[in-house]
Amino acid sequence: MDGNGRWAAQRSLPRTAGHRAAERTVIDVIEAARSAGVEWLSLYAFSTENWRRPDDEVAFLMELVRRAVRKHAPLLRARGIRCRFLGVTHPRIPPALAQDFADLTTLTGESRRMTLTVAFDHGGRRDIVAAARSLIRGGVPAEDVTEESFAAHLPFPDTPDVDLVIRTSGEQRISNFMLWQVAYAEWVFPPVLWPDFRAPHFLECLHTYQQRERRFGGVPPKQNGAP
Ligand code: IPE
Ligand code: MG
């Protein structure tokens, strides 16, 4: 979800105004994804690198997310959306926010219409290092370390590989997002800034994805000798 700061700057507003405007997009995209039948949606809300931002912006984001989680909890539950939070680290995250994340996770734990993973204080490299540590601590012999056994040590190992990554605002970077899981993802980079991104933009991204031919390193079906 990128472009909040630029959205605000275009309007001569403080960056925080862009973050505030982003909330509406988040809800729009969640609703659009659910209606389209998307079963797994992940939102990259705050990275391990975002702590480098000015203290007041970080504090604003923590408070904004806290209020949004509380405000939208009933809607998320009513829509059958299972919510969970990837990356939340104690004690870096304010305890009250961590508690709200835990409460929403519990409140929506039985829902299965869609799983919404909010990456917060997330870093793909950190997850990979944590998985390596977990394997070593568990005494797993080197020859038993496979892609499958390694992936089982990542957080939320039931999450399928990522099919599509949408990064708004035209930036074309991974920025440490679910590095292991995006190995074969398709990428789209809509130029629109996140606060202006709406359901039709999201559906357009899905449409683009549907036009892509995914080969996973193989060859197209018509050229592999199959009828
Ligand atoms: C994304 O918008 C929001 C977060 C990373 C929290 P930015 O704040 O990165 O917006 P730009 O990149 O400065 O426009
Ligand atoms: Mg940015």
Tab-separated table of C-alpha atoms and ligand atoms in Angstrom:
chain	number	residue	atom	x	y	z
A	1	MET	CA	0.000	0.000	0.000
A	2	ASP	CA	2.225	2.799	-1.248
A	3	GLY	CA	1.831	6.478	-2.026
A	4	ASN	CA	0.131	7.956	1.029
A	5	GLY	CA	2.843	10.550	1.566
A	6	ARG	CA	2.875	11.660	-2.070
A	7	TRP	CA	-0.919	11.850	-2.100
A	8	ALA	CA	-0.759	14.250	0.845
A	9	ALA	CA	2.134	16.258	-0.620
A	10	GLN	CA	0.162	16.799	-3.831
A	11	ARG	CA	-2.476	18.477	-1.688
A	12	SER	CA	-0.005	20.420	0.467
A	13	LEU	CA	-1.163	18.350	3.425
A	14	PRO	CA	0.942	16.641	6.104
A	15	ARG	CA	1.876	13.006	5.367
A	16	THR	CA	-0.491	11.897	8.104
A	17	ALA	CA	-3.441	13.103	5.995
A	18	GLY	CA	-2.417	10.565	3.372
A	19	HIS	CA	-2.391	7.771	5.922
A	20	ARG	CA	-5.812	8.830	7.136
A	21	ALA	CA	-7.177	8.778	3.593
A	22	ALA	CA	-5.720	5.291	3.140
A	23	GLU	CA	-8.227	3.723	5.513
A	24	ARG	CA	-11.076	4.061	3.044
A	25	THR	CA	-9.020	2.285	0.379
A	26	VAL	CA	-8.236	-0.551	2.741
A	27	ILE	CA	-11.926	-1.177	3.374
A	28	ASP	CA	-12.753	-0.821	-0.337
A	29	VAL	CA	-10.110	-3.355	-1.329
A	30	ILE	CA	-11.096	-5.825	1.381
A	31	GLU	CA	-14.733	-5.675	0.223
A	32	ALA	CA	-13.760	-5.905	-3.450
A	33	ALA	CA	-11.473	-8.874	-2.867
A	34	ARG	CA	-14.076	-10.699	-0.855
A	35	SER	CA	-16.802	-10.041	-3.415
A	36	ALA	CA	-14.506	-11.240	-6.202
A	37	GLY	CA	-13.986	-14.528	-4.374
A	38	VAL	CA	-10.380	-13.924	-3.358
A	39	GLU	CA	-9.707	-16.292	-0.474
A	40	TRP	CA	-6.359	-14.923	0.684
A	41	LEU	CA	-5.604	-11.221	0.871
A	42	SER	CA	-2.504	-9.768	2.491
A	43	LEU	CA	-1.946	-6.096	3.168
A	44	TYR	CA	1.536	-4.732	3.808
A	45	ALA	CA	0.829	-2.069	6.395
A	46	PHE	CA	4.149	-1.504	8.186
A	47	SER	CA	7.598	-2.894	7.501
A	48	THR	CA	10.563	-3.544	9.754
A	49	GLU	CA	12.168	-0.603	7.911
A	50	ASN	CA	9.254	1.796	8.510
A	51	TRP	CA	10.541	2.313	12.073
A	52	ARG	CA	13.083	4.656	10.457
A	53	ARG	CA	10.338	7.221	9.872
A	54	PRO	CA	10.001	10.227	12.188
A	55	ASP	CA	8.675	9.308	15.630
A	56	ASP	CA	5.499	11.317	15.217
A	57	GLU	CA	4.608	9.613	11.931
A	58	VAL	CA	5.212	6.171	13.467
A	59	ALA	CA	3.097	7.079	16.489
A	60	PHE	CA	0.343	8.385	14.216
A	61	LEU	CA	0.310	5.159	12.208
A	62	MET	CA	0.125	3.023	15.347
A	63	GLU	CA	-2.828	5.031	16.627
A	64	LEU	CA	-4.575	5.093	13.241
A	65	VAL	CA	-4.275	1.348	12.825
A	66	ARG	CA	-5.440	0.809	16.369
A	67	ARG	CA	-8.564	2.877	15.807
A	68	ALA	CA	-9.233	1.223	12.446
A	69	VAL	CA	-8.925	-2.277	13.878
A	70	ARG	CA	-11.400	-1.474	16.635
A	71	LYS	CA	-13.800	0.367	14.349
A	72	HIS	CA	-13.959	-2.233	11.604
A	73	ALA	CA	-13.889	-5.369	13.761
A	74	PRO	CA	-17.683	-5.890	13.567
A	75	LEU	CA	-17.704	-5.486	9.774
A	76	LEU	CA	-14.820	-7.932	9.346
A	77	ARG	CA	-16.570	-10.468	11.502
A	78	ALA	CA	-19.896	-9.977	9.733
A	79	ARG	CA	-18.212	-10.502	6.367
A	80	GLY	CA	-16.704	-13.820	7.437
A	81	ILE	CA	-13.137	-12.571	7.193
A	82	ARG	CA	-10.491	-14.287	9.274
A	83	CYS	CA	-7.919	-11.675	10.314
A	84	ARG	CA	-4.377	-12.256	11.425
A	85	PHE	CA	-1.241	-10.210	11.822
A	86	LEU	CA	2.103	-11.142	10.373
A	87	GLY	CA	5.257	-9.796	11.962
A	88	VAL	CA	3.964	-8.196	15.128
A	89	THR	CA	6.942	-7.994	17.464
A	90	HIS	CA	6.831	-7.380	21.155
A	91	PRO	CA	7.690	-5.022	22.681
A	92	ARG	CA	8.244	-2.776	19.669
A	93	ILE	CA	4.525	-2.602	18.961
A	94	PRO	CA	2.568	-0.686	21.609
A	95	PRO	CA	1.011	-3.297	23.942
A	96	ALA	CA	-2.496	-1.875	23.468
A	97	LEU	CA	-2.198	-2.292	19.695
A	98	ALA	CA	-0.860	-5.828	20.044
A	99	GLN	CA	-3.845	-6.571	22.266
A	100	ASP	CA	-6.279	-5.215	19.671
A	101	PHE	CA	-4.620	-7.382	17.021
A	102	ALA	CA	-4.981	-10.406	19.297
A	103	ASP	CA	-8.636	-9.559	20.001
A	104	LEU	CA	-9.493	-9.239	16.304
A	105	THR	CA	-7.667	-12.495	15.572
A	106	THR	CA	-9.774	-14.240	18.211
A	107	LEU	CA	-13.015	-12.547	17.173
A	108	THR	CA	-12.665	-13.671	13.564
A	109	GLY	CA	-10.815	-16.935	14.166
A	110	GLU	CA	-13.643	-19.175	12.939
A	111	SER	CA	-14.311	-17.215	9.744
A	112	ARG	CA	-13.249	-18.768	6.451
A	113	ARG	CA	-14.783	-16.730	3.639
A	114	MET	CA	-11.453	-14.943	3.225
A	115	THR	CA	-8.234	-14.786	5.220
A	116	LEU	CA	-6.877	-11.282	5.637
A	117	THR	CA	-3.241	-11.172	6.688
A	118	VAL	CA	-2.043	-7.772	7.784
A	119	ALA	CA	1.734	-7.559	7.599
A	120	PHE	CA	2.696	-5.242	10.407
A	121	ASP	CA	6.258	-4.747	11.566
A	122	HIS	CA	6.865	-7.337	8.884
A	123	GLY	CA	10.132	-8.209	7.208
A	124	GLY	CA	10.557	-11.089	4.794
A	125	ARG	CA	14.207	-11.588	5.677
A	126	ARG	CA	13.420	-11.657	9.364
A	127	ASP	CA	10.860	-14.425	8.790
A	128	ILE	CA	13.421	-16.470	6.875
A	129	VAL	CA	16.023	-16.040	9.616
A	130	ALA	CA	13.432	-16.990	12.248
A	131	ALA	CA	12.587	-20.151	10.297
A	132	ALA	CA	16.285	-21.087	10.108
A	133	ARG	CA	16.656	-20.558	13.843
A	134	SER	CA	13.578	-22.629	14.533
A	135	LEU	CA	14.921	-25.523	12.444
A	136	ILE	CA	18.300	-25.398	14.185
A	137	ARG	CA	16.707	-25.190	17.621
A	138	GLY	CA	14.553	-28.185	16.757
A	139	GLY	CA	17.708	-30.140	15.922
A	140	VAL	CA	16.572	-30.854	12.362
A	141	PRO	CA	19.444	-32.619	10.547
A	142	ALA	CA	20.779	-30.681	7.545
A	143	GLU	CA	19.740	-33.379	5.081
A	144	ASP	CA	16.134	-33.105	6.304
A	145	VAL	CA	15.978	-29.387	5.485
A	146	THR	CA	13.929	-29.169	2.311
A	147	GLU	CA	11.917	-26.365	0.782
A	148	GLU	CA	8.806	-27.944	2.301
A	149	SER	CA	10.224	-28.439	5.801
A	150	PHE	CA	11.738	-24.963	5.721
A	151	ALA	CA	8.446	-23.362	4.672
A	152	ALA	CA	6.702	-25.175	7.502
A	153	HIS	CA	8.790	-23.086	9.924
A	154	LEU	CA	7.696	-19.766	8.454
A	155	PRO	CA	4.908	-17.873	10.215
A	156	PHE	CA	1.421	-18.956	9.069
A	157	PRO	CA	2.681	-21.942	7.080
A	158	ASP	CA	-0.859	-22.602	5.832
A	159	THR	CA	-0.663	-19.442	3.697
A	160	PRO	CA	-0.419	-20.470	0.045
A	161	ASP	CA	2.302	-19.028	-2.163
A	162	VAL	CA	1.445	-15.519	-3.289
A	163	ASP	CA	-0.160	-15.410	-6.763
A	164	LEU	CA	-0.314	-11.681	-7.315
A	165	VAL	CA	1.407	-8.705	-5.725
A	166	ILE	CA	-0.058	-5.261	-6.321
A	167	ARG	CA	2.170	-2.335	-5.417
A	168	THR	CA	0.501	1.020	-5.907
A	169	SER	CA	2.110	4.400	-6.653
A	170	GLY	CA	4.300	3.127	-9.493
A	171	GLU	CA	7.230	2.070	-7.307
A	172	GLN	CA	8.713	-1.203	-8.517
A	173	ARG	CA	10.371	-2.813	-5.511
A	174	ILE	CA	9.764	-5.802	-3.238
A	175	SER	CA	10.723	-3.920	-0.050
A	176	ASN	CA	11.223	-7.092	1.977
A	177	PHE	CA	7.645	-8.362	1.541
A	178	MET	CA	7.018	-12.081	2.143
A	179	LEU	CA	10.226	-12.902	0.294
A	180	TRP	CA	9.871	-16.650	0.455
A	181	GLN	CA	6.190	-16.692	-0.509
A	182	VAL	CA	6.448	-14.386	-3.554
A	183	ALA	CA	8.967	-16.598	-5.379
A	184	TYR	CA	6.569	-17.159	-8.307
A	185	ALA	CA	4.174	-14.265	-7.844
A	186	GLU	CA	2.961	-12.116	-10.697
A	187	TRP	CA	3.508	-8.404	-10.103
A	188	VAL	CA	1.522	-5.357	-11.111
A	189	PHE	CA	2.503	-1.764	-10.419
A	190	PRO	CA	-0.501	0.507	-10.904
A	191	PRO	CA	0.591	4.166	-10.931
A	192	VAL	CA	-2.350	5.294	-8.799
A	193	LEU	CA	-1.498	6.332	-5.233
A	194	TRP	CA	-2.941	4.128	-2.520
A	195	PRO	CA	-5.458	6.689	-1.147
A	196	ASP	CA	-6.933	6.988	-4.674
A	197	PHE	CA	-6.980	3.237	-5.299
A	198	ARG	CA	-10.546	1.879	-5.434
A	199	ALA	CA	-12.395	-1.346	-6.144
A	200	PRO	CA	-12.291	-0.832	-9.960
A	201	HIS	CA	-8.497	-0.470	-9.822
A	202	PHE	CA	-8.286	-3.667	-7.823
A	203	LEU	CA	-10.484	-5.520	-10.301
A	204	GLU	CA	-8.331	-4.220	-13.145
A	205	CYS	CA	-5.280	-5.715	-11.412
A	206	LEU	CA	-7.099	-9.046	-11.127
A	207	HIS	CA	-7.917	-8.829	-14.819
A	208	THR	CA	-4.278	-8.170	-15.678
A	209	TYR	CA	-3.334	-11.180	-13.585
A	210	GLN	CA	-5.825	-13.353	-15.466
A	211	GLN	CA	-4.135	-12.431	-18.772
A	212	ARG	CA	-0.730	-13.544	-17.554
A	213	GLU	CA	0.554	-16.926	-18.593
A	214	ARG	CA	2.091	-18.549	-15.554
A	215	ARG	CA	4.731	-21.090	-16.456
A	216	PHE	CA	6.534	-21.641	-13.138
A	217	GLY	CA	9.747	-22.085	-15.089
A	218	GLY	CA	8.190	-24.548	-17.544
A	219	VAL	CA	7.088	-24.025	-21.128
A	220	PRO	CA	3.648	-23.019	-22.402
A	221	PRO	CA	1.231	-25.998	-22.630
A	222	LYS	CA	1.051	-25.807	-26.445
A	223	GLN	CA	4.817	-26.196	-26.766
A	224	ASN	CA	5.418	-29.044	-24.368
A	225	GLY	CA	4.299	-31.802	-26.706
A	226	ALA	CA	0.925	-32.231	-25.021
A	227	PRO	CA	-2.080	-32.218	-27.338
B	1	IPE	C1	2.523	3.829	2.386
B	1	IPE	O1	2.614	5.142	1.945
B	1	IPE	C2	2.169	3.727	3.862
B	1	IPE	C3	3.155	3.068	4.727
B	1	IPE	C4	4.295	2.547	4.346
B	1	IPE	C5	2.835	3.019	6.144
B	1	IPE	P1	3.965	5.965	2.117
B	1	IPE	O2	3.917	6.633	3.443
B	1	IPE	O3	5.134	5.069	1.886
B	1	IPE	O4	3.825	7.042	0.960
B	1	IPE	P2	4.988	7.676	0.062
B	1	IPE	O5	5.808	6.538	-0.502
B	1	IPE	O6	5.805	8.544	0.949
B	1	IPE	O7	4.252	8.435	-0.986
B	2	MG	MG	6.327	4.679	0.260
